[in-house]
Structures are given as structure tokens and as C-alpha cells.
Amino acid sequence: MRAIDVRSVSGEEELLTVSSKRGVIPRASATVSMFKAESYVGHKLCWPNDLVINSLWAWGRGLGIARHHGIVSTAYGVYRQRNTDLDPSYLHELVRSEPFQWELQVRSQGVWKSRLQISDERWLDAPLLVPPAEEQTAIVKYLAHANARIDKAIAAKRRLIALLEEQTSSLRHEALGESAGQWPVRRLKTLLIRVDQGVSPQAENQMPSPDDWGVLKAGCVNGGVFRPDQIKRLPDGFAVPASLRVANGDILVARASGSPNLVGSTARVTGLRGKAILSDKTFRLIVRPTVDPDFLVMAMNSYSYRQQVQGAISGAEGLANNLPVTALRSFVFPMPPLTEQREIVERVTAEAARTLDTIARVAGEAQLLQEFRTRLVADVVTGQVDIRAIAATLPDAPESFDNTVSATNDDLEEAMSEGEE
């Protein structure tokens, strides 16, 4: 391969970006708001079948084969084959596979893992597995079919989770609506001691071990459920602010997200086993003794609350799917006495217990499917599993990888956290 450095003369080509989950994608398809340059004249260009690498994120799967002609960041490396030994689709799967991440990591240089950068020379010196052309074709066909089936299964589980979450929301809404007209209306700021907001350090794109510190991602709260897996490892030596340490029982609110439907999502921290700090895309609410934390979380997942959030993020102050703290503190809630708050929470918890257990189980199944995909791709592209006979029985497949599909919530959050120019 050889490095390509062709620059845009007009700056009007399509803007592209690199996602660690989706590869090289049109920036518009990510539907996220990131800082844009005033002009893209002089920025790098890539063409279909070029390999594009985010030199600062190669070790975190920040690379892939382009399917479009367009503008990429000047910090990216663009590479083109000198011959046709490698099927572009096979190369895409290979360089993004789990085993190859070790190769990229050892070839990247820097003081901290989160600051590692790979140069043209060190990338071009990397060894690549080059099976015969017919085996590459078989691998591409097999993975196209396998990925399609896994995607379909995951999508079905996500649809089920959405339906179950809607069911629990209806339970909360009914419980809150029964006597809400008899309760005094209070602004959120009168129910709180304070609102905390975290920081956004450059973190590693992997989960921390139980002994490591991590920073929670924007997607750690979604639809009233805390997701302990939405966390990134902090680099060694990071000074952890004691005031931002997160504990089980904390109330977290999503301040910003690539999806407006996730902004304002509120949940109580449960199941957190490691050490975590708050990110700047998340608020933490410290409630007064007269407020039951679980009741407040229930109220902050109600329909009336969602309407207030939508109004706040669509106003002049709420830019880029961002919930301003001033708007959050001004939201209003009907609030019964503490004893009644606890009675409502107990009743709804009992009614929703089975549904919440099902949500947790299905979410775990979706995660296992993702892990299975990672292992399968690794075994296939490195020849640990011989799929030639199976591939021969499969019909021709469409594109072996599709990096233009709509982003999932995780992708949107990831794109926001990684940023661009």
C-alpha cells in the first residue's frame, strides 16, 4: 500500500468521518453536531476502496475502507493498494478485527494509550494476512451473511426492549396521573440540593477492569435504565476528582446526545461494579431529604417531563441536542408528600418488576450477540475457522459491509465523544 495525500481545491466534496463502530461514513449520516471548519479547502480527499485511518484512534478501531469519495480530516491517513492482492471488503474486516487491534496498538506511539498515534511509516510496515483471492471472496461472502443475520437478531431485540420500556413508561404515567391534580407543583430546583456536572477527559475506547477508573458515556442512561457497560477506561495517571466519583444510587440525567430522544433521559445508578466518574454530558442530581429519589426518577421519565425536555432543546439556548442546566432546574413536577411518593414507587416497582427483568435479560442477549460477532470475525479473517465449504453454499450477498446505515444510539454517543476537527 502507499500513502495518498490529495487535497480539496473547492472544499465542497462530501464530508466523511471515521467511526470505530461503522468505519468510514458520510458525516451527515451520523446526525451528530460536531465542530466544523469554516472552509474545507486544502483538506484531504479519499476515494472508494481507499483505506482511511484516524491516526489518533487506529488502536481503537478508528479505521476502515471508504465507500465514498469525499473530504476527511487532515489528521487522517489515506492509503491505496499498489496492486489488487487484497479485496477491499476483506481488508476492511481484517484491519477492524480484534486481533489486528493489537498490531495497531504496538505500532502506535505515545506516552499514554489515549494519546497513541500511528504514522504512515509504521502503518505501511505492518504485516497483513493475504489469503488466496478465492478465500478472500469466501470470507467476504460468509461474513456478509453472518453480519446480516446478527444485525437482524440485534434489531429485533432492540425493538422488543423499546416496546417493554414503553410499557413501563405507561405504568409510571398512570401512577403519576391518578392524583397529580391534587399535588402541589414544584420546580426541580426546589427539590435539589445541587446539580453536578462532570468532565470529558480523553478516554480509551474500551471498558475498564474492576481495578481501573472509567468515565461514563452519554448513553449510560436511557429510558429510565442505567447501563453500567456504557463506560470508557481512563488513561493511567489521570487525576480522578473525588467530587465526580459515581456511586450506586446516584441520579443521572443525560445532558447531551446525538439523538434528541435521549437528551434528558434519567436513571438511578444500579449494578455499577467498577470505579467511575461523571462525564460532562451527564448531570447528577442531589435531592433534598423530602424527595424520594426513585419517585423523582419516575417523574423524570413521564410524558409531561419529556414534553418539557423537547421544548428546552428546541429553543434558542438548547443547541446541538443539549439540555441547559438552567432549563433543567426550571422544569415543574407535581409532588405529593414523601410518604405518598414512597407508596407510589413501591406499587409501580412491583407491577414493573417482571418487565424490567425482561429488559435486562434481552439487553444482555443483544450484548452477547455483539461479542459473538467480534469473536466470529476474528476467527474467520485469521483463518482459525475454515468457512470455504459453507460459503460455497451461500447465495451471492450484497455489499459485505454497510457503513452507510443509520447509526444506533451507541454510535451517536461514540461519535460525539470522539469528535473531529
CSV table of C-alpha atoms in Angstrom, one decimal:
chain,number,residue,atom,x,y,z
A,1,MET,CA,0.0,0.0,0.0
A,2,ARG,CA,1.0,3.6,-0.4
A,3,ALA,CA,0.0,6.8,1.4
A,4,ILE,CA,-2.2,9.3,-0.6
A,5,ASP,CA,-2.3,13.0,0.1
A,6,VAL,CA,-4.6,14.7,-2.3
A,7,ARG,CA,-6.2,18.0,-1.1
A,8,SER,CA,-9.6,19.5,-1.9
A,9,VAL,CA,-9.5,22.6,-4.2
A,10,SER,CA,-13.1,23.6,-3.7
A,11,GLY,CA,-13.8,22.2,-0.2
A,12,GLU,CA,-17.3,21.2,-1.5
A,13,GLU,CA,-16.9,17.4,-1.6
A,14,GLU,CA,-19.0,15.3,0.8
A,15,LEU,CA,-17.7,15.3,4.3
A,16,LEU,CA,-16.7,11.9,5.7
A,17,THR,CA,-15.7,10.8,9.2
A,18,VAL,CA,-14.4,7.6,10.8
A,19,SER,CA,-16.5,5.8,13.5
A,20,SER,CA,-15.0,3.0,15.5
A,21,LYS,CA,-18.3,1.1,15.1
A,22,ARG,CA,-19.2,1.9,11.5
A,23,GLY,CA,-15.9,2.7,9.7
A,24,VAL,CA,-15.8,5.5,7.1
A,25,ILE,CA,-19.2,7.1,6.9
A,26,PRO,CA,-20.7,10.3,5.5
A,27,ARG,CA,-20.6,12.8,8.3
A,28,ALA,CA,-24.3,13.7,7.6
A,29,SER,CA,-25.4,10.1,8.3
A,30,ALA,CA,-24.2,10.3,11.8
A,31,THR,CA,-26.7,13.0,12.6
A,32,VAL,CA,-24.4,14.4,15.3
A,33,SER,CA,-23.3,18.0,15.8
A,34,MET,CA,-19.6,18.4,15.8
A,35,PHE,CA,-17.5,21.5,15.3
A,36,LYS,CA,-17.0,22.2,11.6
A,37,ALA,CA,-14.2,24.1,9.9
A,38,GLU,CA,-15.1,27.4,8.2
A,39,SER,CA,-13.6,26.0,5.0
A,40,TYR,CA,-12.5,22.6,3.8
A,41,VAL,CA,-10.3,23.9,1.1
A,42,GLY,CA,-6.9,22.1,1.5
A,43,HIS,CA,-8.4,19.1,3.4
A,44,LYS,CA,-7.6,15.6,2.5
A,45,LEU,CA,-9.6,13.6,0.0
A,46,CYS,CA,-10.3,9.9,-0.3
A,47,TRP,CA,-11.9,7.7,-2.9
A,48,PRO,CA,-13.9,4.4,-2.8
A,49,ASN,CA,-11.7,1.5,-1.7
A,50,ASP,CA,-9.1,3.7,-0.1
A,51,LEU,CA,-8.2,2.8,3.5
A,52,VAL,CA,-8.8,5.7,5.8
A,53,ILE,CA,-7.2,5.7,9.3
A,54,ASN,CA,-7.8,8.2,12.1
A,55,SER,CA,-4.1,8.3,13.2
A,56,LEU,CA,-5.1,9.1,16.8
A,57,TRP,CA,-7.7,6.4,17.0
A,58,ALA,CA,-6.3,3.5,15.0
A,59,TRP,CA,-5.8,1.4,18.1
A,60,GLY,CA,-9.5,1.8,18.9
A,61,ARG,CA,-10.8,0.6,15.6
A,62,GLY,CA,-10.8,4.1,14.1
A,63,LEU,CA,-10.2,3.0,10.5
A,64,GLY,CA,-11.9,1.4,7.5
A,65,ILE,CA,-12.4,1.2,3.8
A,66,ALA,CA,-14.2,4.2,2.2
A,67,ARG,CA,-17.2,3.6,0.1
A,68,HIS,CA,-17.5,7.3,-0.9
A,69,HIS,CA,-15.4,10.0,-2.5
A,70,GLY,CA,-15.1,12.9,-0.1
A,71,ILE,CA,-13.3,15.1,2.4
A,72,VAL,CA,-11.6,13.6,5.5
A,73,SER,CA,-9.8,15.2,8.4
A,74,THR,CA,-6.2,16.4,7.8
A,75,ALA,CA,-5.3,14.2,10.8
A,76,TYR,CA,-6.4,11.1,9.0
A,77,GLY,CA,-4.2,8.9,6.9
A,78,VAL,CA,-5.4,7.8,3.4
A,79,TYR,CA,-3.9,4.7,1.8
A,80,ARG,CA,-4.3,2.9,-1.5
A,81,GLN,CA,-3.2,-0.5,-2.7
A,82,ARG,CA,-0.4,-0.7,-5.2
A,83,ASN,CA,-1.9,-3.8,-6.7
A,84,THR,CA,-5.1,-5.8,-6.3
A,85,ASP,CA,-3.9,-8.5,-3.9
A,86,LEU,CA,-6.5,-7.6,-1.3
A,87,ASP,CA,-10.2,-7.5,-1.7
A,88,PRO,CA,-11.2,-4.1,-0.1
A,89,SER,CA,-14.0,-5.8,1.8
A,90,TYR,CA,-11.7,-8.4,3.2
A,91,LEU,CA,-9.2,-5.7,4.1
A,92,HIS,CA,-11.9,-3.8,5.9
A,93,GLU,CA,-12.8,-6.8,8.1
A,94,LEU,CA,-9.2,-7.7,8.7
A,95,VAL,CA,-7.9,-4.3,9.9
A,96,ARG,CA,-11.0,-3.8,12.1
A,97,SER,CA,-10.8,-7.3,13.7
A,98,GLU,CA,-9.9,-7.7,17.3
A,99,PRO,CA,-6.6,-9.5,16.8
A,100,PHE,CA,-5.4,-6.7,14.5
A,101,GLN,CA,-6.1,-4.1,17.2
A,102,TRP,CA,-3.0,-5.4,19.0
A,103,GLU,CA,-0.9,-4.8,15.9
A,104,LEU,CA,-2.2,-1.2,15.6
A,105,GLN,CA,-1.6,-0.6,19.2
A,106,VAL,CA,2.0,-1.7,19.3
A,107,ARG,CA,2.7,0.3,16.1
A,108,SER,CA,1.2,3.5,17.6
A,109,GLN,CA,3.4,5.7,19.6
A,110,GLY,CA,2.7,8.0,22.6
A,111,VAL,CA,3.1,8.5,26.3
A,112,TRP,CA,-0.5,7.4,27.2
A,113,LYS,CA,-2.6,4.9,25.4
A,114,SER,CA,-5.3,7.5,24.8
A,115,ARG,CA,-2.6,9.7,23.0
A,116,LEU,CA,-1.2,7.0,20.8
A,117,GLN,CA,-0.7,8.0,17.2
A,118,ILE,CA,0.3,5.9,14.2
A,119,SER,CA,2.5,7.3,11.4
A,120,ASP,CA,2.4,6.5,7.7
A,121,GLU,CA,5.7,4.6,8.0
A,122,ARG,CA,4.7,2.4,10.9
A,123,TRP,CA,1.4,1.6,9.4
A,124,LEU,CA,2.9,0.7,6.0
A,125,ASP,CA,5.3,-1.6,7.7
A,126,ALA,CA,2.5,-3.6,9.3
A,127,PRO,CA,2.1,-7.2,8.2
A,128,LEU,CA,-1.2,-8.2,6.5
A,129,LEU,CA,-2.6,-11.6,6.1
A,130,VAL,CA,-3.2,-12.2,2.4
A,131,PRO,CA,-5.0,-15.4,1.7
A,132,PRO,CA,-5.7,-16.5,-1.9
A,133,ALA,CA,-8.2,-14.4,-3.8
A,134,GLU,CA,-10.8,-17.1,-3.7
A,135,GLU,CA,-10.5,-17.5,0.1
A,136,GLN,CA,-10.9,-13.7,0.5
A,137,THR,CA,-14.0,-13.9,-1.6
A,138,ALA,CA,-15.4,-16.7,0.5
A,139,ILE,CA,-14.6,-14.8,3.8
A,140,VAL,CA,-16.3,-11.7,2.5
A,141,LYS,CA,-19.4,-13.6,1.4
A,142,TYR,CA,-19.6,-15.6,4.7
A,143,LEU,CA,-19.2,-12.5,6.9
A,144,ALA,CA,-21.8,-10.6,4.8
A,145,HIS,CA,-24.4,-13.2,5.5
A,146,ALA,CA,-23.4,-13.7,9.2
A,147,ASN,CA,-23.4,-10.0,9.9
A,148,ALA,CA,-26.8,-9.6,8.2
A,149,ARG,CA,-28.3,-12.4,10.5
A,150,ILE,CA,-26.7,-10.9,13.6
A,151,ASP,CA,-27.9,-7.4,12.8
A,152,LYS,CA,-31.4,-8.7,12.3
A,153,ALA,CA,-31.4,-10.5,15.6
A,154,ILE,CA,-30.0,-7.5,17.5
A,155,ALA,CA,-32.5,-5.2,15.8
A,156,ALA,CA,-35.4,-7.5,16.9
A,157,LYS,CA,-34.1,-7.4,20.5
A,158,ARG,CA,-33.8,-3.6,20.4
A,159,ARG,CA,-37.4,-3.3,19.2
A,160,LEU,CA,-38.6,-5.6,22.0
A,161,ILE,CA,-36.7,-3.5,24.5
A,162,ALA,CA,-38.3,-0.3,23.2
A,163,LEU,CA,-41.7,-1.9,23.5
A,164,LEU,CA,-41.0,-3.0,27.0
A,165,GLU,CA,-39.7,0.4,28.0
A,166,GLU,CA,-42.8,2.0,26.6
A,167,GLN,CA,-44.9,-0.4,28.8
A,168,THR,CA,-43.0,0.6,31.9
A,169,SER,CA,-43.4,4.3,30.9
A,170,SER,CA,-47.2,3.8,30.7
A,171,LEU,CA,-47.2,2.3,34.2
A,172,ARG,CA,-45.4,5.3,35.6
A,173,HIS,CA,-47.6,7.7,33.7
A,174,GLU,CA,-50.8,6.0,35.1
A,175,ALA,CA,-49.4,6.0,38.6
A,176,LEU,CA,-48.4,9.7,38.5
A,177,GLY,CA,-51.6,10.8,36.8
A,178,GLU,CA,-54.1,9.3,39.2
A,179,SER,CA,-53.8,12.1,41.8
A,180,ALA,CA,-51.4,14.6,40.2
A,181,GLY,CA,-54.0,17.3,40.1
A,182,GLN,CA,-54.2,17.3,43.9
A,183,TRP,CA,-50.4,17.7,44.4
A,184,PRO,CA,-48.6,21.0,44.7
A,185,VAL,CA,-46.4,21.8,41.6
A,186,ARG,CA,-42.7,22.3,42.3
A,187,ARG,CA,-39.8,23.5,40.2
A,188,LEU,CA,-37.0,21.0,40.1
A,189,LYS,CA,-34.5,23.4,41.6
A,190,THR,CA,-36.6,23.5,44.9
A,191,LEU,CA,-36.3,19.7,45.1
A,192,LEU,CA,-32.5,19.6,44.8
A,193,ILE,CA,-29.5,20.4,47.0
A,194,ARG,CA,-27.3,20.8,43.9
A,195,VAL,CA,-26.6,19.6,40.3
A,196,ASP,CA,-23.2,18.2,39.5
A,197,GLN,CA,-21.7,18.0,36.0
A,198,GLY,CA,-18.6,16.0,35.1
A,199,VAL,CA,-15.6,16.3,32.7
A,200,SER,CA,-14.7,14.8,29.4
A,201,PRO,CA,-11.2,13.5,29.5
A,202,GLN,CA,-9.7,11.7,26.5
A,203,ALA,CA,-10.6,8.1,27.4
A,204,GLU,CA,-9.7,4.8,25.9
A,205,ASN,CA,-12.3,3.0,23.7
A,206,GLN,CA,-12.6,0.0,26.0
A,207,MET,CA,-14.2,-0.9,29.2
A,208,PRO,CA,-12.1,-0.6,32.3
A,209,SER,CA,-11.2,-3.6,34.5
A,210,PRO,CA,-12.6,-3.6,38.1
A,211,ASP,CA,-9.4,-2.0,39.3
A,212,ASP,CA,-9.3,0.8,36.7
A,213,TRP,CA,-11.1,4.1,36.6
A,214,GLY,CA,-13.6,4.8,33.9
A,215,VAL,CA,-15.7,7.8,32.7
A,216,LEU,CA,-19.4,7.1,32.0
A,217,LYS,CA,-20.6,7.7,28.4
A,218,ALA,CA,-23.6,9.8,27.5
A,219,GLY,CA,-25.5,6.6,26.8
A,220,CYS,CA,-25.2,5.3,30.4
A,221,VAL,CA,-28.9,6.4,31.0
A,222,ASN,CA,-31.6,5.5,28.5
A,223,GLY,CA,-35.3,5.3,29.1
A,224,GLY,CA,-35.1,5.2,32.9
A,225,VAL,CA,-32.5,2.4,32.9
A,226,PHE,CA,-28.8,2.7,33.9
A,227,ARG,CA,-26.4,0.8,31.6
A,228,PRO,CA,-23.2,0.0,33.5
A,229,ASP,CA,-21.4,-1.2,30.3
A,230,GLN,CA,-21.5,2.4,28.9
A,231,ILE,CA,-18.1,3.4,30.2
A,232,LYS,CA,-14.6,4.0,28.9
A,233,ARG,CA,-11.4,3.4,30.6
A,234,LEU,CA,-9.4,6.4,31.8
A,235,PRO,CA,-5.7,6.6,31.0
A,236,ASP,CA,-3.2,5.6,33.6
A,237,GLY,CA,-2.2,8.6,35.7
A,238,PHE,CA,-5.4,10.5,35.3
A,239,ALA,CA,-6.2,12.6,38.4
A,240,VAL,CA,-9.6,11.5,39.5
A,241,PRO,CA,-11.7,14.3,41.0
A,242,ALA,CA,-13.2,13.0,44.2
A,243,SER,CA,-16.3,15.2,43.7
A,244,LEU,CA,-17.1,13.4,40.4
A,245,ARG,CA,-17.0,9.8,41.6
A,246,VAL,CA,-20.2,8.0,40.8
A,247,ALA,CA,-21.8,5.5,43.2
A,248,ASN,CA,-24.8,3.2,43.1
A,249,GLY,CA,-27.9,5.1,44.0
A,250,ASP,CA,-26.9,8.3,42.2
A,251,ILE,CA,-29.5,10.0,39.9
A,252,LEU,CA,-28.0,10.7,36.5
A,253,VAL,CA,-29.5,12.8,33.6
A,254,ALA,CA,-28.2,12.8,30.0
A,255,ARG,CA,-27.3,16.4,29.3
A,256,ALA,CA,-26.4,15.9,25.6
A,257,SER,CA,-26.7,13.2,23.0
A,258,GLY,CA,-26.7,12.7,19.2
A,259,SER,CA,-30.3,11.8,19.5
A,260,PRO,CA,-32.8,14.3,20.9
A,261,ASN,CA,-34.9,11.4,22.2
A,262,LEU,CA,-32.1,10.5,24.6
A,263,VAL,CA,-31.5,14.0,25.9
A,264,GLY,CA,-32.9,14.3,29.5
A,265,SER,CA,-33.0,10.5,30.0
A,266,THR,CA,-32.9,9.9,33.7
A,267,ALA,CA,-32.0,6.8,35.7
A,268,ARG,CA,-30.7,5.8,39.1
A,269,VAL,CA,-27.3,4.1,39.1
A,270,THR,CA,-27.5,0.3,39.8
A,271,GLY,CA,-25.2,-2.5,39.1
A,272,LEU,CA,-22.1,-0.4,38.9
A,273,ARG,CA,-19.2,-2.7,39.8
A,274,GLY,CA,-16.1,-0.7,38.9
A,275,LYS,CA,-14.9,2.8,39.6
A,276,ALA,CA,-16.4,5.6,37.5
A,277,ILE,CA,-16.6,9.4,37.2
A,278,LEU,CA,-19.2,11.6,35.8
A,279,SER,CA,-18.8,13.0,32.2
A,280,ASP,CA,-19.7,16.5,31.2
A,281,LYS,CA,-22.5,15.1,29.1
A,282,THR,CA,-24.3,13.9,32.2
A,283,PHE,CA,-25.8,15.7,35.2
A,284,ARG,CA,-26.0,14.2,38.7
A,285,LEU,CA,-29.0,15.3,40.9
A,286,ILE,CA,-28.6,15.5,44.7
A,287,VAL,CA,-32.1,15.6,46.2
A,288,ARG,CA,-33.4,17.1,49.4
A,289,PRO,CA,-34.5,14.8,52.2
A,290,THR,CA,-38.2,15.5,51.4
A,291,VAL,CA,-37.8,13.8,48.0
A,292,ASP,CA,-37.7,10.1,47.3
A,293,PRO,CA,-35.0,9.5,44.6
A,294,ASP,CA,-36.9,6.7,42.9
A,295,PHE,CA,-40.1,8.9,42.7
A,296,LEU,CA,-38.2,11.7,41.1
A,297,VAL,CA,-36.7,9.4,38.6
A,298,MET,CA,-40.2,8.1,37.8
A,299,ALA,CA,-41.4,11.7,37.4
A,300,MET,CA,-38.4,12.4,35.1
A,301,ASN,CA,-39.4,9.6,32.8
A,302,SER,CA,-43.0,10.8,32.5
A,303,TYR,CA,-44.7,12.2,29.3
A,304,SER,CA,-45.0,15.7,30.8
A,305,TYR,CA,-41.3,15.7,31.6
A,306,ARG,CA,-40.4,14.6,28.1
A,307,GLN,CA,-42.5,17.5,26.7
A,308,GLN,CA,-40.6,20.0,28.8
A,309,VAL,CA,-37.3,18.5,27.6
A,310,GLN,CA,-38.3,18.7,23.9
A,311,GLY,CA,-39.2,22.3,24.4
A,312,ALA,CA,-35.9,23.1,26.1
A,313,ILE,CA,-33.6,21.6,23.5
A,314,SER,CA,-35.5,23.1,20.6
A,315,GLY,CA,-35.3,26.6,21.9
A,316,ALA,CA,-32.5,29.1,21.3
A,317,GLU,CA,-30.5,28.0,24.3
A,318,GLY,CA,-30.7,24.3,23.6
A,319,LEU,CA,-28.1,23.9,20.9
A,320,ALA,CA,-26.9,20.6,19.4
A,321,ASN,CA,-29.3,18.4,21.4
A,322,ASN,CA,-28.1,19.9,24.6
A,323,LEU,CA,-30.2,20.4,27.8
A,324,PRO,CA,-29.1,23.6,29.6
A,325,VAL,CA,-28.9,23.3,33.3
A,326,THR,CA,-31.0,26.4,33.7
A,327,ALA,CA,-33.8,24.7,31.8
A,328,LEU,CA,-33.5,21.5,33.8
A,329,ARG,CA,-33.7,23.3,37.1
A,330,SER,CA,-36.8,25.2,35.9
A,331,PHE,CA,-38.9,22.0,35.0
A,332,VAL,CA,-42.0,21.5,37.1
A,333,PHE,CA,-43.4,18.4,38.7
A,334,PRO,CA,-46.5,17.6,40.8
A,335,MET,CA,-45.0,16.4,44.1
A,336,PRO,CA,-47.0,14.5,46.8
A,337,PRO,CA,-45.8,14.2,50.4
A,338,LEU,CA,-42.8,11.9,51.0
A,339,THR,CA,-44.9,9.0,52.3
A,340,GLU,CA,-47.1,9.0,49.2
A,341,GLN,CA,-44.1,9.2,47.0
A,342,ARG,CA,-42.8,6.0,48.5
A,343,GLU,CA,-46.1,4.3,48.3
A,344,ILE,CA,-46.3,5.0,44.6
A,345,VAL,CA,-42.8,3.8,44.0
A,346,GLU,CA,-43.5,0.6,45.8
A,347,ARG,CA,-46.6,-0.1,43.8
A,348,VAL,CA,-45.1,0.7,40.4
A,349,THR,CA,-41.9,-1.2,41.2
A,350,ALA,CA,-43.9,-4.3,42.0
A,351,GLU,CA,-46.0,-4.0,38.8
A,352,ALA,CA,-43.0,-3.4,36.6
A,353,ALA,CA,-40.5,-5.9,38.1
A,354,ARG,CA,-41.1,-8.6,35.6
A,355,THR,CA,-40.9,-6.2,32.7
A,356,LEU,CA,-37.7,-4.7,34.0
A,357,ASP,CA,-36.2,-8.2,34.4
A,358,THR,CA,-37.1,-9.0,30.8
A,359,ILE,CA,-35.5,-5.8,29.6
A,360,ALA,CA,-32.2,-6.6,31.4
A,361,ARG,CA,-32.2,-10.2,30.0
A,362,VAL,CA,-32.9,-9.1,26.4
A,363,ALA,CA,-30.3,-6.3,26.6
A,364,GLY,CA,-27.8,-9.0,27.9
A,365,GLU,CA,-28.6,-11.2,24.9
A,366,ALA,CA,-28.0,-8.3,22.5
A,367,GLN,CA,-24.6,-7.7,24.1
A,368,LEU,CA,-23.7,-11.4,23.8
A,369,LEU,CA,-24.6,-11.2,20.1
A,370,GLN,CA,-22.2,-8.3,19.6
A,371,GLU,CA,-19.5,-10.2,21.4
A,372,PHE,CA,-20.2,-13.3,19.3
A,373,ARG,CA,-19.8,-11.2,16.1
A,374,THR,CA,-16.4,-9.8,17.3
A,375,ARG,CA,-15.1,-13.3,18.0
A,376,LEU,CA,-16.5,-14.7,14.8
A,377,VAL,CA,-14.9,-12.1,12.6
A,378,ALA,CA,-11.6,-12.5,14.4
A,379,ASP,CA,-11.6,-16.3,13.9
A,380,VAL,CA,-12.7,-16.1,10.2
A,381,VAL,CA,-10.3,-13.4,9.0
A,382,THR,CA,-7.3,-15.0,10.7
A,383,GLY,CA,-8.1,-18.5,9.3
A,384,GLN,CA,-8.9,-20.1,12.7
A,385,VAL,CA,-12.2,-21.2,11.2
A,386,ASP,CA,-12.4,-22.6,7.7
A,387,ILE,CA,-15.6,-21.3,6.1
A,388,ARG,CA,-14.9,-22.1,2.5
A,389,ALA,CA,-17.4,-25.1,2.3
A,390,ILE,CA,-20.1,-23.1,4.0
A,391,ALA,CA,-19.5,-20.0,1.8
A,392,ALA,CA,-19.8,-22.1,-1.3
A,393,THR,CA,-23.4,-23.0,-0.4
A,394,LEU,CA,-24.5,-19.3,0.2
A,395,PRO,CA,-26.1,-17.1,-2.4
A,396,ASP,CA,-24.4,-14.0,-3.6
A,397,ALA,CA,-24.6,-11.3,-1.0
A,398,PRO,CA,-24.9,-7.6,-1.3
A,399,GLU,CA,-22.2,-5.3,0.0
A,400,SER,CA,-20.1,-7.2,2.5
A,401,PHE,CA,-20.1,-4.3,4.9
A,402,ASP,CA,-22.5,-1.4,5.0
A,403,ASN,CA,-21.2,1.7,6.7
A,404,THR,CA,-23.9,4.0,5.5
A,405,VAL,CA,-26.8,2.6,7.6
A,406,SER,CA,-28.4,4.8,10.3
A,407,ALA,CA,-26.4,5.0,13.5
A,408,THR,CA,-27.6,3.3,16.7
A,409,ASN,CA,-27.8,5.3,19.9
A,410,ASP,CA,-24.4,3.9,20.9
A,411,ASP,CA,-22.8,5.1,17.6
A,412,LEU,CA,-24.2,8.5,18.1
A,413,GLU,CA,-22.8,8.8,21.5
A,414,GLU,CA,-19.5,7.5,20.4
A,415,ALA,CA,-19.3,9.9,17.5
A,416,MET,CA,-19.9,12.8,19.9
A,417,SER,CA,-17.3,11.7,22.3
A,418,GLU,CA,-14.6,11.1,19.7
A,419,GLY,CA,-15.2,14.4,17.9
A,420,GLU,CA,-13.4,15.8,14.8
A,421,GLU,CA,-11.7,19.0,13.9
